[in-house]
XYZ file of C-alpha atoms in Angstrom:
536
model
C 16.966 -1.110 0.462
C 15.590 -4.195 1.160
C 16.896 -7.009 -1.751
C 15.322 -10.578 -2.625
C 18.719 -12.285 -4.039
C 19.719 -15.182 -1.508
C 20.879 -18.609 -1.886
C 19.978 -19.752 -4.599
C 18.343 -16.872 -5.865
C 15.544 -17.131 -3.431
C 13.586 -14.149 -3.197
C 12.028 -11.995 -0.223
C 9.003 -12.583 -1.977
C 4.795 -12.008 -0.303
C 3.058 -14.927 0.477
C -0.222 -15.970 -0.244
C -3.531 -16.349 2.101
C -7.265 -16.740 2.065
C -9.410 -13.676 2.646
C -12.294 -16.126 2.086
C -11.467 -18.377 4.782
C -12.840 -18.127 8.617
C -13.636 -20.682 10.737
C -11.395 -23.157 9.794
C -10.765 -26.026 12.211
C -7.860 -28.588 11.890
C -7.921 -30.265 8.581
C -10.928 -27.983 6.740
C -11.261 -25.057 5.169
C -14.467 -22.919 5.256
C -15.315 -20.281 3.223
C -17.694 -18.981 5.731
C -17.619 -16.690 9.727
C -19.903 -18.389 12.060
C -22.332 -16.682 13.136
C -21.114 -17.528 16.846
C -18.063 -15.910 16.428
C -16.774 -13.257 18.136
C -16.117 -9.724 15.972
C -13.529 -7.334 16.874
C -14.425 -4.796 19.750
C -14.267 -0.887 19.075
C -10.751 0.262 18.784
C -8.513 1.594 16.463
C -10.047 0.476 13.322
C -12.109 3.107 11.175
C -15.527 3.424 12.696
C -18.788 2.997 11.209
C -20.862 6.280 10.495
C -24.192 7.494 9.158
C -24.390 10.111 6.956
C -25.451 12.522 9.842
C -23.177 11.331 12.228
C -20.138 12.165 9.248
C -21.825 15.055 8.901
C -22.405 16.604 12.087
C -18.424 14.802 12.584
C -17.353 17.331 9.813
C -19.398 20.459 10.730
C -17.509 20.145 14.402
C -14.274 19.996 12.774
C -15.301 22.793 10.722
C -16.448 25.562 13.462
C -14.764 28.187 13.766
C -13.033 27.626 16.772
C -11.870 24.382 16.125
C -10.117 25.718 12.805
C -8.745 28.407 14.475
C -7.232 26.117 17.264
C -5.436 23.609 15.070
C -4.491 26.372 12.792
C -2.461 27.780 16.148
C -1.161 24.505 16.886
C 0.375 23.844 13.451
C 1.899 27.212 13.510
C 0.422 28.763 9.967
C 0.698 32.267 9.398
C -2.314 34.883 9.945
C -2.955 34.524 6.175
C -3.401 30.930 5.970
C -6.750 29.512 6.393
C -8.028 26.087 6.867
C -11.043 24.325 5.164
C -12.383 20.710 6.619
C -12.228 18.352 3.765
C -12.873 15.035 5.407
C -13.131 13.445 9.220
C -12.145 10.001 9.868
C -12.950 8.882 13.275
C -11.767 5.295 14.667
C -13.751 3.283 17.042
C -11.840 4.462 19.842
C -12.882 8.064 19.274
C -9.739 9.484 17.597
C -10.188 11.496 14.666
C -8.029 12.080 11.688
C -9.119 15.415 10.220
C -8.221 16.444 6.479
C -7.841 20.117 5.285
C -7.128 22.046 2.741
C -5.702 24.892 2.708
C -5.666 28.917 1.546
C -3.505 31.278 1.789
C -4.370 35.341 1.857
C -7.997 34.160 0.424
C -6.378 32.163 -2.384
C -6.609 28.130 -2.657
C -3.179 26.255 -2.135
C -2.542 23.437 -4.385
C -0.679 20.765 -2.371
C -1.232 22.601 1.008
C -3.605 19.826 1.924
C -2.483 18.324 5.529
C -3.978 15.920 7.868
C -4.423 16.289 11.562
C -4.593 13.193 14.188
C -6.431 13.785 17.321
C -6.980 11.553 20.592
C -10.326 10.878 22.088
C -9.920 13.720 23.844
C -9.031 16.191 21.316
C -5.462 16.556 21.684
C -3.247 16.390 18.537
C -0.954 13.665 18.269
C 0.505 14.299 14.470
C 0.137 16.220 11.687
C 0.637 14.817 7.683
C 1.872 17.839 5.549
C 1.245 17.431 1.006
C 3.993 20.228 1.660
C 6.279 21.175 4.491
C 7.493 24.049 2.879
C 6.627 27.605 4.349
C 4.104 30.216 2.760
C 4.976 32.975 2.486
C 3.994 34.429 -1.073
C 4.144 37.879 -2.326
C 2.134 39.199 -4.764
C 4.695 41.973 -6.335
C 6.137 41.698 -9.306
C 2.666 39.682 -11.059
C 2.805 40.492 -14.449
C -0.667 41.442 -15.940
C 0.375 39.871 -19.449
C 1.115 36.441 -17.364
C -2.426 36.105 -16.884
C -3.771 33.393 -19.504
C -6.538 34.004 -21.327
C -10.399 32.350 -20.809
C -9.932 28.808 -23.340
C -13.218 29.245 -25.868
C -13.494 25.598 -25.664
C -16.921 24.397 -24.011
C -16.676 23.426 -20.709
C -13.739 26.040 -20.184
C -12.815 27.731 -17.060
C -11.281 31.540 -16.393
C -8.432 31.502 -14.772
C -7.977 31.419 -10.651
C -5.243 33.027 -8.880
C -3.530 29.966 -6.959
C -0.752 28.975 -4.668
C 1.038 26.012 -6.261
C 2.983 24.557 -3.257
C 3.103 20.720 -5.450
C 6.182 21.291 -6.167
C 8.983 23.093 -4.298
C 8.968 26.362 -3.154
C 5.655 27.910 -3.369
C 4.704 30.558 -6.157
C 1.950 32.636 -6.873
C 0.271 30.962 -9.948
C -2.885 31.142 -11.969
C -5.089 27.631 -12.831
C -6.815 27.908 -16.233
C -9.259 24.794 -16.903
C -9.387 24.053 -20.753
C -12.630 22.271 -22.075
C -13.145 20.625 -24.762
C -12.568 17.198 -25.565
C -9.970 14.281 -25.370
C -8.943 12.269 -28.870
C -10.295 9.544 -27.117
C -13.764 11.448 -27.175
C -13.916 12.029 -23.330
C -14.741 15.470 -22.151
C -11.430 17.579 -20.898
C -10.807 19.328 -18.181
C -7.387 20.320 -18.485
C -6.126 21.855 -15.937
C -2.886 24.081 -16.572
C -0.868 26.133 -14.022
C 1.393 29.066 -15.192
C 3.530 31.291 -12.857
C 1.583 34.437 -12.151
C 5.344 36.467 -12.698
C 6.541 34.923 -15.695
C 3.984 32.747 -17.286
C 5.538 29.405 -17.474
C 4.142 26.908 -16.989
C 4.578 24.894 -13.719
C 2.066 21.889 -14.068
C -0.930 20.063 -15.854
C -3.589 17.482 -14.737
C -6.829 16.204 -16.522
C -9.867 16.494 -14.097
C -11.802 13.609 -16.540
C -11.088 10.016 -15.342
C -12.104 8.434 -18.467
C -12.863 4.393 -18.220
C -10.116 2.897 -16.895
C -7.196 1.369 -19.536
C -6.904 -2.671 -20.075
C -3.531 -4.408 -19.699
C -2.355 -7.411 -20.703
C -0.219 -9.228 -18.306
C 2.150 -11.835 -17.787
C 0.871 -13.565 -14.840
C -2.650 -12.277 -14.279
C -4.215 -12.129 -18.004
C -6.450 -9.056 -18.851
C -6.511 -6.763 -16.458
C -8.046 -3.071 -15.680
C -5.724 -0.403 -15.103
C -6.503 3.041 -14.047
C -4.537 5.520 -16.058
C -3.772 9.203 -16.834
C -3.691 11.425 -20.073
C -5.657 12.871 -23.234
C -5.259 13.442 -26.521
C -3.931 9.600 -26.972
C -1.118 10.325 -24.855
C -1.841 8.021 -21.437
C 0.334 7.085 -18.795
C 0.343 4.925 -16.046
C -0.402 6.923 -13.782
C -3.247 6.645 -10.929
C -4.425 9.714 -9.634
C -7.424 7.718 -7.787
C -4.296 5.838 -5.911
C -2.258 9.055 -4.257
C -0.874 9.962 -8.180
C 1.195 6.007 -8.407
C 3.678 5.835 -11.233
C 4.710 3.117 -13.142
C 8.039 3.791 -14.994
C 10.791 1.953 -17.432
C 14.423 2.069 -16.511
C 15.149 0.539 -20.063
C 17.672 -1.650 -17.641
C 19.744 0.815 -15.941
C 20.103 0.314 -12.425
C 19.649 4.065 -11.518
C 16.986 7.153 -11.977
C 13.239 7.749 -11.817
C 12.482 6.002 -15.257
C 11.174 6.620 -18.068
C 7.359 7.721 -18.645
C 5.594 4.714 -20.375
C 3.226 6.532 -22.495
C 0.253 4.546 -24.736
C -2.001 6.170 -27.255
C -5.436 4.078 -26.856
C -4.698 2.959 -23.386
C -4.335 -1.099 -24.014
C -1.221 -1.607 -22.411
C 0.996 -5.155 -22.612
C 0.700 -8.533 -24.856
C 1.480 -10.563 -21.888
C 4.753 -10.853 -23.489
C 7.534 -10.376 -21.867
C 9.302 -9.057 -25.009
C 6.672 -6.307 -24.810
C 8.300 -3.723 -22.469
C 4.579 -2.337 -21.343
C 3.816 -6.285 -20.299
C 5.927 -5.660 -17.346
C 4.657 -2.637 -16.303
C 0.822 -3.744 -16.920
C 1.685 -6.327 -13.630
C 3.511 -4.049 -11.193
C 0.998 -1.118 -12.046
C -1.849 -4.058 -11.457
C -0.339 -5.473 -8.494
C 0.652 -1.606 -7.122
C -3.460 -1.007 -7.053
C -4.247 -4.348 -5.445
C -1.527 -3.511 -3.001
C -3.105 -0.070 -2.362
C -6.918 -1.597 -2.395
C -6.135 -3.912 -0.296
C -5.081 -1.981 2.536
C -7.616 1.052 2.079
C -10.144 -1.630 2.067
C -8.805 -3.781 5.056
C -7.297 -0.689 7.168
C -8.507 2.283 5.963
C -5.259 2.978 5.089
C -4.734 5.620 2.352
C -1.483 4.542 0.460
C 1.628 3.007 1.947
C 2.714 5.188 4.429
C -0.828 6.495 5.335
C -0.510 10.096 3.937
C -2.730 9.548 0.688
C 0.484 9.700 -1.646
C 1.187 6.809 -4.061
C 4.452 4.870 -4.277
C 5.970 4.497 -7.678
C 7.085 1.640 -9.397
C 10.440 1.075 -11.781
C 10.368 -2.000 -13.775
C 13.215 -3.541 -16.247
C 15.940 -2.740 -13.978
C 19.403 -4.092 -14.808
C 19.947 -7.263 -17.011
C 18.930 -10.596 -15.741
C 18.517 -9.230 -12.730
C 16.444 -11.916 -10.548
C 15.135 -9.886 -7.758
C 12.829 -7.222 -6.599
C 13.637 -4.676 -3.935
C 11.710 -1.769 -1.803
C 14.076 1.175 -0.803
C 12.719 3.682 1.939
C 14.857 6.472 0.523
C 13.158 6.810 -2.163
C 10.021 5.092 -1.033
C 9.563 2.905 -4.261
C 9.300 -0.384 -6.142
C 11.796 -1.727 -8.382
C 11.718 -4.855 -10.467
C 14.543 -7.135 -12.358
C 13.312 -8.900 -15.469
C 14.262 -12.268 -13.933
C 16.451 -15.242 -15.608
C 17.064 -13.909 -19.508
C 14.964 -11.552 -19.195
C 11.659 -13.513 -19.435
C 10.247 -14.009 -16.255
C 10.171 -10.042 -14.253
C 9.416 -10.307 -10.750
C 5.964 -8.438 -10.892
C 3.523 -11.327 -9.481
C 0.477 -10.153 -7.270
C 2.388 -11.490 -4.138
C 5.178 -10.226 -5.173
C 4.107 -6.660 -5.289
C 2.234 -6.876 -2.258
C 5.287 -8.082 -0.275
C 7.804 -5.842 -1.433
C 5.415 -2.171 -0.868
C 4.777 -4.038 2.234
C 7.820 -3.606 3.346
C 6.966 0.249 3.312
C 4.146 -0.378 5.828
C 6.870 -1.688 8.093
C 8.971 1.277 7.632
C 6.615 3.767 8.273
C 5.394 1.782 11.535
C 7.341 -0.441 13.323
C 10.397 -0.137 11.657
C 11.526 -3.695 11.982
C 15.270 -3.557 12.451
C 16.506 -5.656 8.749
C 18.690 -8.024 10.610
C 18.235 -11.357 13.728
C 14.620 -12.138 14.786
C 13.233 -8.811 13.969
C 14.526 -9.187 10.366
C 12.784 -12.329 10.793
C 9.615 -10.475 11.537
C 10.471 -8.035 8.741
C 9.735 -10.208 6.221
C 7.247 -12.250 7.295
C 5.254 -9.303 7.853
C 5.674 -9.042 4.212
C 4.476 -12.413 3.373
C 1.937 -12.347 5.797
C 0.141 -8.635 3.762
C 1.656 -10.159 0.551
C -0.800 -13.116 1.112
C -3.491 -10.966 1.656
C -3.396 -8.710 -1.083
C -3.362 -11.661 -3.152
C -6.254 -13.158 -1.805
C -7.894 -9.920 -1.817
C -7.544 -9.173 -5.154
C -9.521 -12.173 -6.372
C -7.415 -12.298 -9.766
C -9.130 -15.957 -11.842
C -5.602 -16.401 -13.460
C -3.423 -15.725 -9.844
C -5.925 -17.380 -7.581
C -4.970 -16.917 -3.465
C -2.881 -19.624 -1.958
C -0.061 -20.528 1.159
C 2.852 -20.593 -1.784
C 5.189 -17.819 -1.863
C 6.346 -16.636 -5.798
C 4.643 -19.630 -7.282
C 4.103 -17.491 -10.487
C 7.577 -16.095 -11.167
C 9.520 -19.909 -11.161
C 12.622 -18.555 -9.738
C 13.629 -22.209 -9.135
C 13.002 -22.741 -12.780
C 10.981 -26.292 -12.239
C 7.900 -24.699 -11.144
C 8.206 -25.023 -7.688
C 7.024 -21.930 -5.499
C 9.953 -20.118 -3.313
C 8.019 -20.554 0.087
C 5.672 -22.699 1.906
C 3.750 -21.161 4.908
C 1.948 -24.258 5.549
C 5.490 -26.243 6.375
C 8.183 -23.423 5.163
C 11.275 -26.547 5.709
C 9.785 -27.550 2.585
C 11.880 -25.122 0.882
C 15.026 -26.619 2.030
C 16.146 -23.477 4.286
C 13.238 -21.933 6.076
C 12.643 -22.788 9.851
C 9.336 -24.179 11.055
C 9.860 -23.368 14.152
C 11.873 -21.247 16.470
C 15.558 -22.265 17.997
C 17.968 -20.297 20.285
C 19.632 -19.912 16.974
C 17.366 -17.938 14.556
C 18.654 -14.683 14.829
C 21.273 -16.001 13.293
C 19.770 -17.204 10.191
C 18.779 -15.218 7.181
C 16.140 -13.358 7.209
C 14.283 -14.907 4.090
C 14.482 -17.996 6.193
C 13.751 -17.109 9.724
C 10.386 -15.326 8.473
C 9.099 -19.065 8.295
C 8.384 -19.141 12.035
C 6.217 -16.413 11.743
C 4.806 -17.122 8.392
C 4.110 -20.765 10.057
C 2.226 -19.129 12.959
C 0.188 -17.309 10.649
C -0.633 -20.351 8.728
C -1.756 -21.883 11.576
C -3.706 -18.960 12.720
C -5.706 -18.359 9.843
C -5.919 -22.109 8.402
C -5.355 -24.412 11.848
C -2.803 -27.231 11.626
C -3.257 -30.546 9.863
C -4.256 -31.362 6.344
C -6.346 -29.304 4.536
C -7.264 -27.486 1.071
C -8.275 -24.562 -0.330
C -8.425 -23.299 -3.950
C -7.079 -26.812 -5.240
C -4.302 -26.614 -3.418
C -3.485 -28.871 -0.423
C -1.711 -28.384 2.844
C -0.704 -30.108 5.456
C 1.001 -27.876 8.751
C 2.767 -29.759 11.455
C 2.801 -28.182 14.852
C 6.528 -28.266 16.792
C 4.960 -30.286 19.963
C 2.222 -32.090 17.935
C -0.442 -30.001 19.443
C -3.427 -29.723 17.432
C -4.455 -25.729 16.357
C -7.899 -24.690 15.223
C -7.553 -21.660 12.784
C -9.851 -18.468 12.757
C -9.874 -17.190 9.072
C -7.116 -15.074 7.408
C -9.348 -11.910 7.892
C -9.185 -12.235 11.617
C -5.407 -13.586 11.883
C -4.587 -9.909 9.389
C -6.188 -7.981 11.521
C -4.534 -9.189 14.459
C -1.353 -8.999 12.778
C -1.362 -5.363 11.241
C -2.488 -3.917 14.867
C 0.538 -5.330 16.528
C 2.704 -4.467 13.934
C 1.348 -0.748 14.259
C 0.897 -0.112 17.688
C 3.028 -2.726 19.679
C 6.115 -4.001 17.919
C 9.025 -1.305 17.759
C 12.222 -1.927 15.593
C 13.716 -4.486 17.269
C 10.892 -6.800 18.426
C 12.111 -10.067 18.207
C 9.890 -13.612 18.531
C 8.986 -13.976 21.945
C 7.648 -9.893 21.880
C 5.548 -10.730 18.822
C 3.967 -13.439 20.509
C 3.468 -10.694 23.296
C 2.165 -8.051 21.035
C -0.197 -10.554 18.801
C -1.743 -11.863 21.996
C -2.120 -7.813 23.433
C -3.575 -7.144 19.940
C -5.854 -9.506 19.985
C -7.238 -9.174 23.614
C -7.688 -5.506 22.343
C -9.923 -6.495 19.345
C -11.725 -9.659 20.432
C -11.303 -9.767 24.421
C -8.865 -11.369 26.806
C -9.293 -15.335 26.848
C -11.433 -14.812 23.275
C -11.192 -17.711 21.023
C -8.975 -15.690 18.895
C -6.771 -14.887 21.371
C -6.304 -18.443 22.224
C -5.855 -19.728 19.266
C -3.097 -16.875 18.816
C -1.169 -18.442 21.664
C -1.883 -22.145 20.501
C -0.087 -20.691 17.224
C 2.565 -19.505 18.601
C 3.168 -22.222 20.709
C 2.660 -24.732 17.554
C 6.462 -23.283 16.155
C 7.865 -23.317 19.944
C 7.485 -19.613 20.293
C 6.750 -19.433 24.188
């Protein structure tokens, strides 16, 4: 568990950065990528396909042979079959192949699994929707357990199934009810009953109607895609690996409760209005997701195409926000009285952010690579922000400007000179792995400033900066795109738990070499960074 609450109440909050700008030199800011710049070389980033090439991609994966071969190596049973859903292939040739699954000829529902592959073929990992073992019998199905055909239009008869969602898997039938939805939406209802006993296990609407509309707090009127019918939705977003939003009615424990809405506007912007909450961190949980999907091809925080959920209203005046890896989930405090919760953009983005970090490097939470920790969270924090291109939360270098944790409207964090916070280090000493974390991230949030914007005065969105460099040096930036790009590759291939300043300068630089070339611009101005906070 990863918590916010420091001196004076300062939180481990994301910090914001411009998508929008490239190009900058020392002093500007340019919304623009020459034209003369260099673009990242093939590597591991997703590559780019025609529709034949992703087709003849998936009828390779799809042979015979090749299904047969993984099937082997994953060790499934002679009645379990496998059926290519999707390829992705990086630029550097590997290949991430999704299946689905059956089992004795029958589809299994959440036997879905993904299967990474080198260049060469070779299978370097497997992600499992279910580890558990099938192994299904068919005695003892009760013919009166079977459901009977809905008459509604647009019904389905029911399909014998494995459900393997949940637990254990069962033999199970999946009856698709027509009809319509109160809301006037066609229904596909899909129900799943135990074959044996009848009960029912499960229940999902196959109609995405248009998504809901939230009000929020800090980012005005907002779309939110939701879940439901008959006037009962939820936040829930099945497009985004099935995220939940939920309301702990401020206990500091438990799943949460369903928020449930019966025509799908959501929120006053209010904070007296319980749903307000939730309309931000359910908001700010899709940017988060969008942002790396679009950025990184990255399906969901930990890469396996599942959602993380979210708890808001936990505790009582409680002024934080907090990831935990054990459950692999979001939590929010309603802030000072219980008027300001901790559900900005940024803040969202930093804390499921934090996730990212666990399921890669795994940062070690304490001395330089604690540092690193959370920077890495204001660094994607920043982005998501900027990515989201919200009118009423614009992108910009402050960290929690929205939330007023200070309570005179000053932001938490400045990446453009992070001293200006009172406690965060510009640059690095022979002493900051012994400073708190929240405070030693500034020497990497610096570097990134100075990466992506360059170092001097300059503006962007109305707001003005104005970075110092440790030996006065002067730093041309290369656009936050670049500078993310260079940052998320080290962090998932290079740095390892306990990385500490002078290996991220290491890994940055290797990362960068890999995507734009050894002695590239961006490469250089990665080491003129690094060397602007005394990182050597």
């Amino acid at each position: 568990m990863r918590s916010l609450s420091k001196k004076q109440r300062i939180s481990a909050l994301a910090a914001t950065a411009a998508l929008v700008v490239a190009g900058i030199t020392a002093g500007t800011a340019s919304a623009g990528q020459s034209a003369k710049e260099s673009t990242a070389k093939a590597g591991a980033q997703p590559a780019a396909l025609s529709a034949v090439q992703k087709t003849q991609l998936i009828k390779k994966a799809d042979s015979t042979a090749a299904k047969a071969a993984d099937a082997k190596a994953l060790g499934l049973g002679s009645k379990e079959k496998l059926q290519v859903k999707d390829v992705i292939k990086n630029e550097d040739g590997a290949t991430h192949v999704r299946y689905e699954r059956t089992y004795d000829g029958m589809p299994v529902l959440g036997g879905d699994l993904v299967v990474h592959k080198s260049k060469s073929g070779k299978q370097t990992g497997v992600d499992r929707s279910s580890d558990a073992k099938m192994a299904v019998s068919t005695q003892g199905v009760s013919k009166s357990a079977k459901p009977a055909t809905p008459k509604a239009k647009g019904s389905k008869a029911p399909r014998q199934v494995v459900f393997a969602m949940k637990g254990k898997p069962v033999l199970a039938w999946e009856t698709v009810k027509g009809g319509l939805q109160k809301s006037g939406a066609p229904s596909q209802l899909h129900i799943i009953t135990d074959a044996k006993t009848g009960k029912k296990l499960d229940q999902y609407q196959g109609i995405q109607e248009a998504d809901g509309t939230g009000t929020s707090q800090y980012a005005g009127e907002v779309k939110l895609t939701t879940d439901g019918s008959d006037g009962n939705f939820t936040l829930t977003d099945k497009s985004r690996g099935g995220s939940k939003t939920t309301n702990l009615e401020n206990s500091e424990s438990g799943d949460g409760k369903e928020f449930t809405d019966k025509d799908n506007k959501w929120g006053t912007g209010k904070p007296e209005d319980a749903q307000t909450a939730a309309v931000d961190a359910h908001f700010g949980g899709a940017a988060t997701w969008d942002f790396y999907k679009d950025e990184f091809k990255r399906e969901g925080i930990a890469g396996d195409g599942k959602g993380a959920p979210s708890r808001v209203h936990y505790g009582d005046n409680y002024v934080n926000a907090f990831w935990d890896d054990s459950c692999f989930c979001m939590t929010y405090g309603d802030g000072e009285g219980n008027k300001a919760p901790l559900t900005a953009i940024d803040v969202t983005g930093h804390e499921m952010s934090h996730g990212v970090t666990s399921a890669t490097a795994g940062l070690e939470y304490a001395g330089e690579s604690g540092g690193l920790n959370e920077a890495t969270s204001d660094i994607f924090g920043t982005a998501v922000e900027f990515h989201a291109k919200n009118k009423e939360d614009v992108g910009d270098f402050l960290i929690g400007e929205k939330i007023d944790i200070n309570g005179d409207g000053s932001p938490l964090r400045y990446m453009d000179k992070p001293s200006k916070d009172g406690n965060s280090l510009d640059e690095w000493s022979s002493d900051a792995g012994n400073v708190d974390v929240h405070y030693s991230s500034g020497i990497a949030n610096h570097f990134f400033f100075l990466l992506s914007m360059g170092s001097g005065k300059s503006e962007l969105n109305g707001v003005e900066y104005d970075s110092p460099t440790s030996d006065g040096s002067t730093v041309k930036g290369i656009g936050i795109t670049k500078a993310q790009q260079i940052w998320f590759k080290a962090l998932t291939e290079n740095m390892t738990a306990n990385t500490d300043y002078a290996d991220a300068r290491k890994a940055t630089v290797k990362a960068s070499d890999d995507l734009f070339g050894k002695d590239s611009t961006e490469s250089k101005a990665v080491e003129a960074s690094w060397t602007g906070v005394a990182v050597k």
